[in-house]
Coordinates of C-alpha atoms in Angstrom, one line a residue:
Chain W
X18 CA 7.4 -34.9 -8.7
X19 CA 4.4 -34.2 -6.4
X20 CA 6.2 -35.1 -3.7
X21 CA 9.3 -33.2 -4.3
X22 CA 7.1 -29.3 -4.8
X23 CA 5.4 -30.6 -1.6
X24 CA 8.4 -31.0 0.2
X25 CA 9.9 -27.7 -1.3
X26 CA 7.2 -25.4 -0.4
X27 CA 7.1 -27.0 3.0
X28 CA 10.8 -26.4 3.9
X29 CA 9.8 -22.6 2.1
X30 CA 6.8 -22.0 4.7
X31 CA 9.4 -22.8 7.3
X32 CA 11.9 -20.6 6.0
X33 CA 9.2 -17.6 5.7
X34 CA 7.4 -18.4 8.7
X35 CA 10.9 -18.0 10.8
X36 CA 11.2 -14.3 8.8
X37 CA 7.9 -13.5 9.3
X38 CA 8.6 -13.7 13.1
X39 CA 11.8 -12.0 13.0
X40 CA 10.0 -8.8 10.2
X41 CA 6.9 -8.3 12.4
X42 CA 6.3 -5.4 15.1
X43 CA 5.7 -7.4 18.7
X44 CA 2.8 -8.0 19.5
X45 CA 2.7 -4.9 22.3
X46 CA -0.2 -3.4 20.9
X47 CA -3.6 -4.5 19.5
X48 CA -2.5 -3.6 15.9
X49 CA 0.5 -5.4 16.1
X50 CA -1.2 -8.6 17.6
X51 CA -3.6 -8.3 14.5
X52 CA -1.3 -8.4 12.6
X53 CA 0.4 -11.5 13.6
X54 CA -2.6 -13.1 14.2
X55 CA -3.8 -12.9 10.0
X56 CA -0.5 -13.9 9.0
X57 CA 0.4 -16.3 11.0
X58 CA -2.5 -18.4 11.0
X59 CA -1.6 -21.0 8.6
X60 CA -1.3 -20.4 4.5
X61 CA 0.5 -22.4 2.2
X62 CA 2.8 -19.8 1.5
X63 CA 2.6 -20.6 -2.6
X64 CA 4.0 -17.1 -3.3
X65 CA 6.8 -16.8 -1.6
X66 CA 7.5 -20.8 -2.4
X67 CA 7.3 -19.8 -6.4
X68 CA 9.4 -16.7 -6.1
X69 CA 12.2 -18.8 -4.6
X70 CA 11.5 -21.3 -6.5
X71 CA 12.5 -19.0 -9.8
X72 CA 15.6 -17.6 -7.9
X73 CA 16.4 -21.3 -8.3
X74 CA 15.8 -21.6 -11.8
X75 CA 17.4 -18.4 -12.7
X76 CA 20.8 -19.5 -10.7
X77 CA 20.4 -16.5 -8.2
X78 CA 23.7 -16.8 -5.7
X79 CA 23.1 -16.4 -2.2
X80 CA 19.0 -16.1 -2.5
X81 CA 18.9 -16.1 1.3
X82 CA 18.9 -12.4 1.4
X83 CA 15.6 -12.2 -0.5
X84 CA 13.8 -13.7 2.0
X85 CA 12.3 -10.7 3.3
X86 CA 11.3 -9.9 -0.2
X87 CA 9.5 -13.4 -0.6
X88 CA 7.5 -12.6 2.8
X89 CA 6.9 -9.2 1.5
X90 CA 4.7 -11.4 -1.5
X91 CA 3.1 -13.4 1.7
X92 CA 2.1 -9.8 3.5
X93 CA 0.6 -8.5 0.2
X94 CA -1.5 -11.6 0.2
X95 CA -2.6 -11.6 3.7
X96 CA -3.4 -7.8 3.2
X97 CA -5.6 -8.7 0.4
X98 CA -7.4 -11.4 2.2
X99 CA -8.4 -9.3 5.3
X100 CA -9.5 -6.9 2.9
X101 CA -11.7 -8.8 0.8
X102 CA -13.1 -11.0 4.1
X103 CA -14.4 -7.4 5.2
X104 CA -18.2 -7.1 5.5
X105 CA -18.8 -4.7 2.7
X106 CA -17.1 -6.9 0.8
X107 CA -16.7 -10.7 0.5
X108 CA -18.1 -10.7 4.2
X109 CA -16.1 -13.9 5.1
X110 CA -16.4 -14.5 8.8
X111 CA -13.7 -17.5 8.7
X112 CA -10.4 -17.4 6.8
X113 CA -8.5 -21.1 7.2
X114 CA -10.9 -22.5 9.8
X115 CA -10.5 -19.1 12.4
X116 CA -12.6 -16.1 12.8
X117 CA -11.5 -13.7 9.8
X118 CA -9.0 -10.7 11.6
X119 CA -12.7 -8.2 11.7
X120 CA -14.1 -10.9 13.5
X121 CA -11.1 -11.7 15.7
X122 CA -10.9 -7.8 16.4
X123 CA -12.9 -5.4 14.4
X124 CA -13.3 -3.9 11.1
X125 CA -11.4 -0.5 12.2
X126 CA -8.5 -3.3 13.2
X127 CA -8.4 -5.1 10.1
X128 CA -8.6 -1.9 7.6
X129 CA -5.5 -1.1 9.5
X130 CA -3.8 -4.5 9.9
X131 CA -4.8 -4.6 5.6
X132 CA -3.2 -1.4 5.1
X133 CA -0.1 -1.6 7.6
X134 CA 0.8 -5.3 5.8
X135 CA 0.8 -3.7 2.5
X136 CA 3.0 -0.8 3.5
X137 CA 5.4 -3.6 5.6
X138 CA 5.8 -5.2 2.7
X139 CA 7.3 -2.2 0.5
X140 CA 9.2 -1.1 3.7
X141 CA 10.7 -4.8 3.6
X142 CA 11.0 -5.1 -0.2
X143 CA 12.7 -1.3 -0.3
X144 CA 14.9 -2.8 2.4
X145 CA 16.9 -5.4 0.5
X146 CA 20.5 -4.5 1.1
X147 CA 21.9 -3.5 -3.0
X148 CA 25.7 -3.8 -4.4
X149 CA 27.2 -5.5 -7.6
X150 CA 25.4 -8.7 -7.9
X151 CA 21.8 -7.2 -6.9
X152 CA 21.6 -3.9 -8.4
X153 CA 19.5 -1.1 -7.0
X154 CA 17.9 -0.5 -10.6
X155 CA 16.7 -4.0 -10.3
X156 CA 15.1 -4.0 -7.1
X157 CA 13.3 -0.6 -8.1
X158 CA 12.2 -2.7 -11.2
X159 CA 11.4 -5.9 -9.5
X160 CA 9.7 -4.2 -6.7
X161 CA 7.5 -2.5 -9.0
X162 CA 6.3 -5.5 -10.9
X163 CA 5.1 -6.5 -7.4
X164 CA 3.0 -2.9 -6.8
X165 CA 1.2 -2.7 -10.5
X166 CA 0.5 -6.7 -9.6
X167 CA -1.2 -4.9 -6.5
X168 CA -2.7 -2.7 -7.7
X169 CA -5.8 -1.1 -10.4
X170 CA -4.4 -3.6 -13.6
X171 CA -4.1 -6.7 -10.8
X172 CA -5.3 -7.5 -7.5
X173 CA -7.8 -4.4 -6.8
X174 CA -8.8 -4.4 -10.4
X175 CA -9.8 -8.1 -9.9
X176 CA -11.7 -7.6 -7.0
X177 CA -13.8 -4.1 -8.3
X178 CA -14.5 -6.9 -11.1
X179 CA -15.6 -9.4 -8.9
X180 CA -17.7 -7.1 -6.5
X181 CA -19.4 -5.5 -9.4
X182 CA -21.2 -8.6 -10.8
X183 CA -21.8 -10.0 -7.4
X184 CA -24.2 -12.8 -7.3
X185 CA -25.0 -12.3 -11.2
X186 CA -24.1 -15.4 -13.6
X187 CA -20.4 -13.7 -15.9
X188 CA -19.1 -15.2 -19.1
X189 CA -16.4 -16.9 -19.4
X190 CA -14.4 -13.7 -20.8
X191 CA -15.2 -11.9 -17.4
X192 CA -14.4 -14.7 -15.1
X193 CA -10.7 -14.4 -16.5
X194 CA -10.4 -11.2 -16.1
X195 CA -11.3 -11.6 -12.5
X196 CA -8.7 -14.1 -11.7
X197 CA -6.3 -13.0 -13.6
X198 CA -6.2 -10.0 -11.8
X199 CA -7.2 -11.6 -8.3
X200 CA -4.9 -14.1 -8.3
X201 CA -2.9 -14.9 -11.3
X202 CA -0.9 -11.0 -11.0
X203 CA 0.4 -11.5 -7.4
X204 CA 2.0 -15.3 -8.9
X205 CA 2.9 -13.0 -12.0
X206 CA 5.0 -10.8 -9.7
X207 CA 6.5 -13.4 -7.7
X208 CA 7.6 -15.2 -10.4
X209 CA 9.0 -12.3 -12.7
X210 CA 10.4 -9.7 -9.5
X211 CA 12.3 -13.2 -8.7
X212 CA 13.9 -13.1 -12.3
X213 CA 14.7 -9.6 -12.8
X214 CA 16.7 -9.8 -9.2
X215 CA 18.3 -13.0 -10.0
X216 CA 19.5 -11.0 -13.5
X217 CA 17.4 -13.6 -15.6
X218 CA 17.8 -12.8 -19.5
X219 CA 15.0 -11.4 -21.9
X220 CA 14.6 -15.3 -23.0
X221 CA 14.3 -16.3 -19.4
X222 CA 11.4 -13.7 -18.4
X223 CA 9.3 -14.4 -21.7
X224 CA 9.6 -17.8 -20.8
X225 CA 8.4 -17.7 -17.4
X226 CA 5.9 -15.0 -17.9
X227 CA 4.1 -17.5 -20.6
X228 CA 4.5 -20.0 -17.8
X229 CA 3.0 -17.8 -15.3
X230 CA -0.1 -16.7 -17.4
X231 CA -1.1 -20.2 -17.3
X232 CA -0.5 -21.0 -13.5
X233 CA -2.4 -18.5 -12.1
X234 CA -5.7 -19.8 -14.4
X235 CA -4.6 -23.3 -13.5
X236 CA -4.6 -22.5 -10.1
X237 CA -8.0 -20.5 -9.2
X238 CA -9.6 -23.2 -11.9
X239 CA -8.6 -26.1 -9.6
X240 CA -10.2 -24.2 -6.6
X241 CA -13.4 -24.0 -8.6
X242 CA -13.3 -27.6 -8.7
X243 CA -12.5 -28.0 -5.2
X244 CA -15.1 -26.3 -4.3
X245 CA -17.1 -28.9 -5.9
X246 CA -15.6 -32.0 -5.1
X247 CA -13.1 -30.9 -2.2
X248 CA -13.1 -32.3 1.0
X249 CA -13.7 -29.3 3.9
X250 CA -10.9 -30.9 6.8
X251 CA -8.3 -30.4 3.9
X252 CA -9.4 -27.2 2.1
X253 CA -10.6 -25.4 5.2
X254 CA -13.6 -23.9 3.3
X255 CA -17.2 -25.0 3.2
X256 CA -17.6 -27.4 -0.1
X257 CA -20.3 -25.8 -2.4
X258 CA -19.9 -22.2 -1.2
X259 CA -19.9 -20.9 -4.7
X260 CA -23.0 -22.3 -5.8
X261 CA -24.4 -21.5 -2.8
X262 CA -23.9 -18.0 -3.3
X263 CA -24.1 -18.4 -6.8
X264 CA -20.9 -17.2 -7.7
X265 CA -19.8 -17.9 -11.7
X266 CA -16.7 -20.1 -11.4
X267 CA -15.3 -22.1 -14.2
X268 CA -17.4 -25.5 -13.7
X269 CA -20.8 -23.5 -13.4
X270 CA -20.0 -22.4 -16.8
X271 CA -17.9 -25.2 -18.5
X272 CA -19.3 -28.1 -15.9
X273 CA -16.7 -30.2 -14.3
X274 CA -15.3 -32.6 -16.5
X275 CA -14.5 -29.5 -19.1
X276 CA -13.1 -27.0 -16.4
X277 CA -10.5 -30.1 -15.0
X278 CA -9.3 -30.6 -18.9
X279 CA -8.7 -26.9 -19.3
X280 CA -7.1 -26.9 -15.8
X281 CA -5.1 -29.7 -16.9
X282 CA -4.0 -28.3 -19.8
X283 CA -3.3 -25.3 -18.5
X284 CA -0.8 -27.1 -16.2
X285 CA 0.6 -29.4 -18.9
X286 CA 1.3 -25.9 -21.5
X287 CA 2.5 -23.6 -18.4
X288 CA 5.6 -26.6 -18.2
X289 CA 6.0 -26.5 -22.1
X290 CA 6.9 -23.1 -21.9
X291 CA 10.2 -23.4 -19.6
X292 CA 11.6 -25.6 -22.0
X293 CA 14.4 -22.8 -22.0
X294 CA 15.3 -24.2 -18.6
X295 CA 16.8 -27.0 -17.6
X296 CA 17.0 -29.0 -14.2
X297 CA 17.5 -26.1 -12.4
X298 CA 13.6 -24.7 -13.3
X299 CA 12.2 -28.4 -12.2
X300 CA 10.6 -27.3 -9.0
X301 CA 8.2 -24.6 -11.0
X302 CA 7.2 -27.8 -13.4
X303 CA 6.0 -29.6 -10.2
X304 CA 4.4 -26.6 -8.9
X305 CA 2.2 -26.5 -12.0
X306 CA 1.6 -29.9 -12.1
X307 CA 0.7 -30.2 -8.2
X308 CA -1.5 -26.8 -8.4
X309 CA -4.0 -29.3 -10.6
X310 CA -4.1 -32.1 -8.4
X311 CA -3.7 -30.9 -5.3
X312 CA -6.7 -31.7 -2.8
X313 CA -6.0 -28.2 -0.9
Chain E
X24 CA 6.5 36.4 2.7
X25 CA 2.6 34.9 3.7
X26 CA 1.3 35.4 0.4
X27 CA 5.0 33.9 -1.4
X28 CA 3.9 30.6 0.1
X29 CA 0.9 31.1 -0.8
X30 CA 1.3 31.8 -4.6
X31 CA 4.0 28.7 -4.5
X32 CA 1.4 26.7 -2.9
X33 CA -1.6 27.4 -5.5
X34 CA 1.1 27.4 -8.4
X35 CA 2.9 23.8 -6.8
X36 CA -1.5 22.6 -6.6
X37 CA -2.1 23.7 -10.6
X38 CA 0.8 21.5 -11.6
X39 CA 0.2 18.5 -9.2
X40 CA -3.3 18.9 -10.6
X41 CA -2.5 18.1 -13.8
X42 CA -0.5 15.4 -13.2
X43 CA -2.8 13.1 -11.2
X44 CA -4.8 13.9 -14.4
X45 CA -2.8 12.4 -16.6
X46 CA -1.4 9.6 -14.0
X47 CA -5.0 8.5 -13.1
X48 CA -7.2 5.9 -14.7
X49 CA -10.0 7.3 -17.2
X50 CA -13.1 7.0 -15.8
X51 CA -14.1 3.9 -17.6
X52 CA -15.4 2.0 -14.4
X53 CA -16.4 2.5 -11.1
X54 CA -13.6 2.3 -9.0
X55 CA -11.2 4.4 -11.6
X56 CA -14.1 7.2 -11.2
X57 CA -14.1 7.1 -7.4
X58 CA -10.3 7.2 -7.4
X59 CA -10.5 10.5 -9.2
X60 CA -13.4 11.5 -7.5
X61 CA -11.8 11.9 -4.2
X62 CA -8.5 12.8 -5.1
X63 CA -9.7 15.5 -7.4
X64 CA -12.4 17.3 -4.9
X65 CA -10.1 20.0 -3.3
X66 CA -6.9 19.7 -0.9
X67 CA -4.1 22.2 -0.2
X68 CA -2.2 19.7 -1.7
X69 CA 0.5 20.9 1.2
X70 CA 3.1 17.7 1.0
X71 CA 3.8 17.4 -2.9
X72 CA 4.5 21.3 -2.4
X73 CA 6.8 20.7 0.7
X74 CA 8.2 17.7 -1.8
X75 CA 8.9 21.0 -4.3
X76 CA 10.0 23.8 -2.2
X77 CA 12.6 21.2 -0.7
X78 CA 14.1 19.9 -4.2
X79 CA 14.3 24.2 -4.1
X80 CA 16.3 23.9 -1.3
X81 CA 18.3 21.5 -2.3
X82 CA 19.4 23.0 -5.6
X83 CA 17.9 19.8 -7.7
X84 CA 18.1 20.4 -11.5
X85 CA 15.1 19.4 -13.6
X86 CA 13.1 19.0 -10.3
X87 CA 9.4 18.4 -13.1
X88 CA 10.7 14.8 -13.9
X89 CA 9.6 14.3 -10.5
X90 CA 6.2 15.4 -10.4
X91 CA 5.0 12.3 -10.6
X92 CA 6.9 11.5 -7.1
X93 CA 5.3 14.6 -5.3
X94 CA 1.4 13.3 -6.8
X95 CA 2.2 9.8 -5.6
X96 CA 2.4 11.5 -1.9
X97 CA -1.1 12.9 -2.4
X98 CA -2.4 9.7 -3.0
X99 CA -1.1 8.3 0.2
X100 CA -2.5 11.2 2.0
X101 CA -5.9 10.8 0.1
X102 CA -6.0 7.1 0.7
X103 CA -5.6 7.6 4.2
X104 CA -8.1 9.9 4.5
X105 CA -10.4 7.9 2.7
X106 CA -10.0 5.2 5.2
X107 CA -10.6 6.9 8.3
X108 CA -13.4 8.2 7.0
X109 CA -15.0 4.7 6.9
X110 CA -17.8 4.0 9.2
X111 CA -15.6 1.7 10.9
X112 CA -13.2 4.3 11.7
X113 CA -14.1 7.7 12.3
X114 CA -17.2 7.4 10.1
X115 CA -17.0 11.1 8.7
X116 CA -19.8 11.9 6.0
X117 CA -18.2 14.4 4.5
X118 CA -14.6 15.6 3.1
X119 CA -13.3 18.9 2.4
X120 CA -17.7 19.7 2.3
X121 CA -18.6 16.9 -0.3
X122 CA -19.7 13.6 0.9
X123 CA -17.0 11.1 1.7
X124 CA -16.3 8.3 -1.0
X125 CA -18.0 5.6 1.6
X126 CA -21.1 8.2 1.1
X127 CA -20.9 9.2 -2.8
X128 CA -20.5 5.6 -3.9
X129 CA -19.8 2.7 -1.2
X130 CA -17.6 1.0 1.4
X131 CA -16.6 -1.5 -0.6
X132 CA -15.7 1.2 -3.4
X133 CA -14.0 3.2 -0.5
X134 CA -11.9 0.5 0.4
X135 CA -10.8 -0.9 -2.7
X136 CA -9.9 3.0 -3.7
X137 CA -8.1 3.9 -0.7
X138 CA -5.8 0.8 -1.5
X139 CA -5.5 1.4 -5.1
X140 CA -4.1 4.5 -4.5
X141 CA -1.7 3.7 -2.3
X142 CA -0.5 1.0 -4.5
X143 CA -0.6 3.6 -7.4
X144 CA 1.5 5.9 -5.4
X145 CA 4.1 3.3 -5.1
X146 CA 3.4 2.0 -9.0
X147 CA 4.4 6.1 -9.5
X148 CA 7.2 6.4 -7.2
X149 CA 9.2 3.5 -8.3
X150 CA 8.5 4.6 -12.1
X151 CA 10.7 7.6 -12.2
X152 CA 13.6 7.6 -14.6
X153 CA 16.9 7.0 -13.2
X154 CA 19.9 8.1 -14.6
X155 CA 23.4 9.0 -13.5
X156 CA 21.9 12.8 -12.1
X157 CA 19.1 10.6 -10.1
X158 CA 20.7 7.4 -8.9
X159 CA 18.6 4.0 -8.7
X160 CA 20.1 4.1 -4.9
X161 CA 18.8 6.9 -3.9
X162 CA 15.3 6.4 -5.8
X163 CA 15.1 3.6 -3.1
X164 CA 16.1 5.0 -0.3
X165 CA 13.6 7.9 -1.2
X166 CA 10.7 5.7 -1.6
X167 CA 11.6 3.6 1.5
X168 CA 11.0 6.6 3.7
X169 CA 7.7 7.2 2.0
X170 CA 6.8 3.5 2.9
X171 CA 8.1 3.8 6.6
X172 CA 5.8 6.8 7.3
X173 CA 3.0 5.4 6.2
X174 CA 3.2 2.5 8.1
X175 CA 3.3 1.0 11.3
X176 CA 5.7 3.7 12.5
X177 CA 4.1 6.3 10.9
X178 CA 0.2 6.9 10.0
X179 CA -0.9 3.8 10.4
X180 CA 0.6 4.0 13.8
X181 CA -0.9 7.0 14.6
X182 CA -4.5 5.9 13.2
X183 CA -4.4 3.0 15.6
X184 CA -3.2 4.6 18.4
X185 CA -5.8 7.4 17.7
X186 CA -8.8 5.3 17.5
X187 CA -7.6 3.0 20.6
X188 CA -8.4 6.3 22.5
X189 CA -11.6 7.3 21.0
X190 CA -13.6 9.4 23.1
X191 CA -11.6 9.1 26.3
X192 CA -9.1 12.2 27.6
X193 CA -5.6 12.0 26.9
X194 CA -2.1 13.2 28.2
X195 CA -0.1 16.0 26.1
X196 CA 2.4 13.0 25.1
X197 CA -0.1 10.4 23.8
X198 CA -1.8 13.6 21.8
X199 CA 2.0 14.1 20.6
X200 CA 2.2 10.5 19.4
X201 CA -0.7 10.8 17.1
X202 CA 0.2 13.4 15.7
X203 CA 3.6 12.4 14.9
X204 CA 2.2 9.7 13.1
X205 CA -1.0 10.7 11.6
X206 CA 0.6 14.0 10.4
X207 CA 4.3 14.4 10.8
X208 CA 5.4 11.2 9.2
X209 CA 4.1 12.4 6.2
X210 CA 5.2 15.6 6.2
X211 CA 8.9 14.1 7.2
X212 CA 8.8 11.3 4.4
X213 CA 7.6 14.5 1.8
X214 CA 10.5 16.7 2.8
X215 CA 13.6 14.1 3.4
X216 CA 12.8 12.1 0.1
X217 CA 13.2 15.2 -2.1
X218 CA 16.1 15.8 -0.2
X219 CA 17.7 12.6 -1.0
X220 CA 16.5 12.4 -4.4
X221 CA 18.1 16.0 -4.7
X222 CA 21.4 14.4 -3.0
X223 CA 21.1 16.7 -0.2
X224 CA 24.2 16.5 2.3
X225 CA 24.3 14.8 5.5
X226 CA 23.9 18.3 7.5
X227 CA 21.0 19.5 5.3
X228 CA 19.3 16.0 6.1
X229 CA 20.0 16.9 9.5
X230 CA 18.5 20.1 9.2
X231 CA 15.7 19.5 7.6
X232 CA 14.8 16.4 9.8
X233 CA 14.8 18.8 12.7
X234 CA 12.6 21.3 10.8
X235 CA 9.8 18.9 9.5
X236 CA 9.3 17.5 13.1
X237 CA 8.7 20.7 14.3
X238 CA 6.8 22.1 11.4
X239 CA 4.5 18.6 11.8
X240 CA 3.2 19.5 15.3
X241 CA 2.5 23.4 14.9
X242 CA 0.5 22.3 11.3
X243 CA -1.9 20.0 13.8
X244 CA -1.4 22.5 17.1
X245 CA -3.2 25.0 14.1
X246 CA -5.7 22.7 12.8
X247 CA -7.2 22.7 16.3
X248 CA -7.4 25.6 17.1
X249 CA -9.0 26.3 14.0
X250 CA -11.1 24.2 14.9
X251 CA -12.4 26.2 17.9
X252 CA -11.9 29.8 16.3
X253 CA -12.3 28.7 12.5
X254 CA -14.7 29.9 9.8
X255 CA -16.9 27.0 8.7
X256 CA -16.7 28.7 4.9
X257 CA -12.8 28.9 5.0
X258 CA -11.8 25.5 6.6
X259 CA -14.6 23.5 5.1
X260 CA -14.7 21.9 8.8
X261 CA -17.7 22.3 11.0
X262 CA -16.7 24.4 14.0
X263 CA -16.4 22.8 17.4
X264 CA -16.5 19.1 16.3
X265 CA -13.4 18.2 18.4
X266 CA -15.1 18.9 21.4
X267 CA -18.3 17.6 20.1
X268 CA -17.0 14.1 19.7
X269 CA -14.7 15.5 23.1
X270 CA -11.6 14.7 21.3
X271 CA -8.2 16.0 23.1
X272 CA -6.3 18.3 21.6
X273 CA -3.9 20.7 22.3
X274 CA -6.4 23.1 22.8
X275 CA -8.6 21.2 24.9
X276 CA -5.8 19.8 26.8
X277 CA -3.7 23.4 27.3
X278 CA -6.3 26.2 26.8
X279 CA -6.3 28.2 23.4
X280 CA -3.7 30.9 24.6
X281 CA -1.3 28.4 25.7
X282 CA -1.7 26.4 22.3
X283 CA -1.5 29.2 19.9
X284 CA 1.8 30.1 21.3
X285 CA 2.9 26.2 21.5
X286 CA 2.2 26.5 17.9
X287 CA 4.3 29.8 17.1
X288 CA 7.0 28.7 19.4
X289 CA 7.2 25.5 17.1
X290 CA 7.4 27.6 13.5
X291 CA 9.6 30.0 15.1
X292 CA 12.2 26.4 16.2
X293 CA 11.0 24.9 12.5
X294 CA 12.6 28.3 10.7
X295 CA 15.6 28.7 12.8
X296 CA 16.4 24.9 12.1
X297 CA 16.9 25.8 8.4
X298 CA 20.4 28.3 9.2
X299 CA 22.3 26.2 7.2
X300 CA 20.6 27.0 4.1
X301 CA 20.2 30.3 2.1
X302 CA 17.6 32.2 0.1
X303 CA 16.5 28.8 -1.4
X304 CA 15.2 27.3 1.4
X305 CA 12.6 30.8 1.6
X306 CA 9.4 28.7 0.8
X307 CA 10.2 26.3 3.4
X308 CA 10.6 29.2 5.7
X309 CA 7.5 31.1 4.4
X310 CA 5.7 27.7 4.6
X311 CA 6.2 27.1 8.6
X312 CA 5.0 30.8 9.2
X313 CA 2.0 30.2 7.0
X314 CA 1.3 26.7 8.7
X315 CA 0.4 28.8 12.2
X316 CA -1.2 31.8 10.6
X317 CA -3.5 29.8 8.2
X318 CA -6.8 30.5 8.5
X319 CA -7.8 27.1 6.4

């Protein structure tokens, strides 16, 4: 099963990488360079691999025509990273082993690269050609899961969060909140703009948005623990960063051996939930169960 | 007719007022108060307005469901502002004569709330009832132009290429550039979305597209030479900081004289561009006559 997400979400990356090239400006101006440059610089490209991933399991004909709307997720991400990786904030000088974009450039640069990858990705989302089988009322609903996912109730609220206890020890309670708004929205949007375009039923969406509340925690829980026990050639970050800066994660609080059960069972409950699906939803089980025990 | 914009303006700025004060997070946290604190200190509030007077134009019944439309465009135009004020970017201290949200709380605030309210104006934008009088299609295509002239093609365009010449003499044409994007685009994307949400015609898009690029240009052409012959108390602008920081401008680059009437000549084209309309295009009208005659 490991294998088989692996392989998916590698054929994906292609797949997005090859409309990535085709979406972006050319590189005939600093801006436009910086912008290539954050984006294209490696990324596992989970987002956009879980959105088509439910197009799959929701039986969405002719998905290739969402591409653009799966690298839309990607942009939203990157935006977010360069962000964060800005001095006043995170102050990140390296993002996947290469000089973060304010490093590569400068900060004016990567405010702007930030802010022109956010507004590429609604242009690209808005741009999704509509008729009978994709409706335009739900692209305007499935692109605005993606902006509140974005926006004060997800991504930016999780961040404000995160910022505001800087360096200070959180509970437990807080350190949800923070991922779920830093990282478990944007796989919440994905996952749920995917199904409301591929016309997935009321069932269908509780189903997956149960699964998807799960995921996300599973996900940032595992990079707690890879922090910990990771190894730096594969994750690309330093091992023991967070303690180092003495970040809260989940195994400062709960220690290791209790944060990998709850990420494990995390995992194991986000797959009970799409027991409403079939075969045809057996790439999102591997996803969850790869997102614990993957050593990236 | 100077004083008929003007009353539409301050009546349009009451109502877009209280919107944003409903449509905006309480104050419970940091970044929600910063988000209202610079979106709620001043501002002509000159685009949602130009969003109004057009739906006028345009004959559009029940034009208040889509208040929340013409806020969402102050947002983006607050947001952007709040970025370029940044240290890294134009690293202005104070806005419309209160400190600049970098100043009054932080950069990492500043940053987080110029992105939240762009993604709020989208979260806004994409939450207007549609219905058979206001199609999901054209809800789209509205919001798509919004999202192309803030972008790369648009302010963001016109940021970079404005900072990528920082402090260095330019032509007339690069000067035109910026301006298109830092303060055209807007106005453009403000103007043709109301007039396809109102299901404007093909010749009154035409009309109006020819219009707003004119009216763009005279509305910056104005803003420096206010800038040279301004009152400090009116415009909330120092005097004289253009050539202080030896910006080009149109003045610097043409001599007053020479600009003032660049300016009229452009609100003179901008009205005469709107012949295929009647009496309901009058604020539009009144509006490019006020843009040049403003003395703030």
């Amino acid at each position: 099963m490991k294998d088989t997400w692996q392989q998916y979400l590698s054929g994906c990356a292609e797949q997005i990488e090859t409309v990535l090239d085709q979406l972006l400006p050319q590189p005939d101006n600093q801006l436009h360079s910086a912008m290539r440059y954050s984006i294209m610089g490696g990324g596992k490209r989970l987002r956009p691999a879980l959105f088509m991933a439910t197009l799959d399991a929701c039986g969405m004909v002719n998905k290739m025509r969402l591409l653009p709307f799966a690298a839309a997720l990607e942009m939203i991400h990157t935006y977010s990273l360069i962000h964060d990786d800005l001095p006043a904030m995170d102050d990140d000088d390296y993002r996947r082993g290469r000089p973060s974009c304010h490093k590569a450039y400068n900060e004016a640069v990567a405010i702007l690269v930030g802010d022109a990858l956010l507004n590429e990705a609604f242009c690209q989302m808005l741009a999704i050609r509509t008729d009978t089988v994709l409706s335009a009322e739900n692209l305007v609903a499935a692109v605005k899961e993606v902006a509140v996912a974005a926006g004060i109730k997800g991504m930016i609220g999780g961040q404000a969060a995160d910022i505001a206890v800087a360096g200070q020890r959180v509970s437990l309670e807080h350190l949800r909140k923070i991922y779920l708004g830093k990282t478990a929205a944007l796989f919440h949007a994905a996952i749920i703009s995917a199904a409301i375009l591929a016309k997935a039923n009321q069932q269908q969406i509780a189903a997956l948005s149960a699964y998807t509340g799960r995921l996300g925690l599973a996900f940032q829980i595992a990079d707690d623990i890879l922090d910990v026990n990771g190894d730096q050639q594969q994750t690309g970050k330093p091992v023991g960063s967070d303690a180092k800066n003495a970040q809260s994660t989940y195994v400062s609080i709960l220690g290791i051996d209790a944060a990998q059960e709850a990420a494990k069972t995390m995992a194991e409950q986000a797959v009970a939930e799409l027991a409403v699906f079939g075969d045809e939803a057996s790439m999102l089980r591997s996803a969850a169960k790869f997102f614990v025990e993957r050593n990236c």
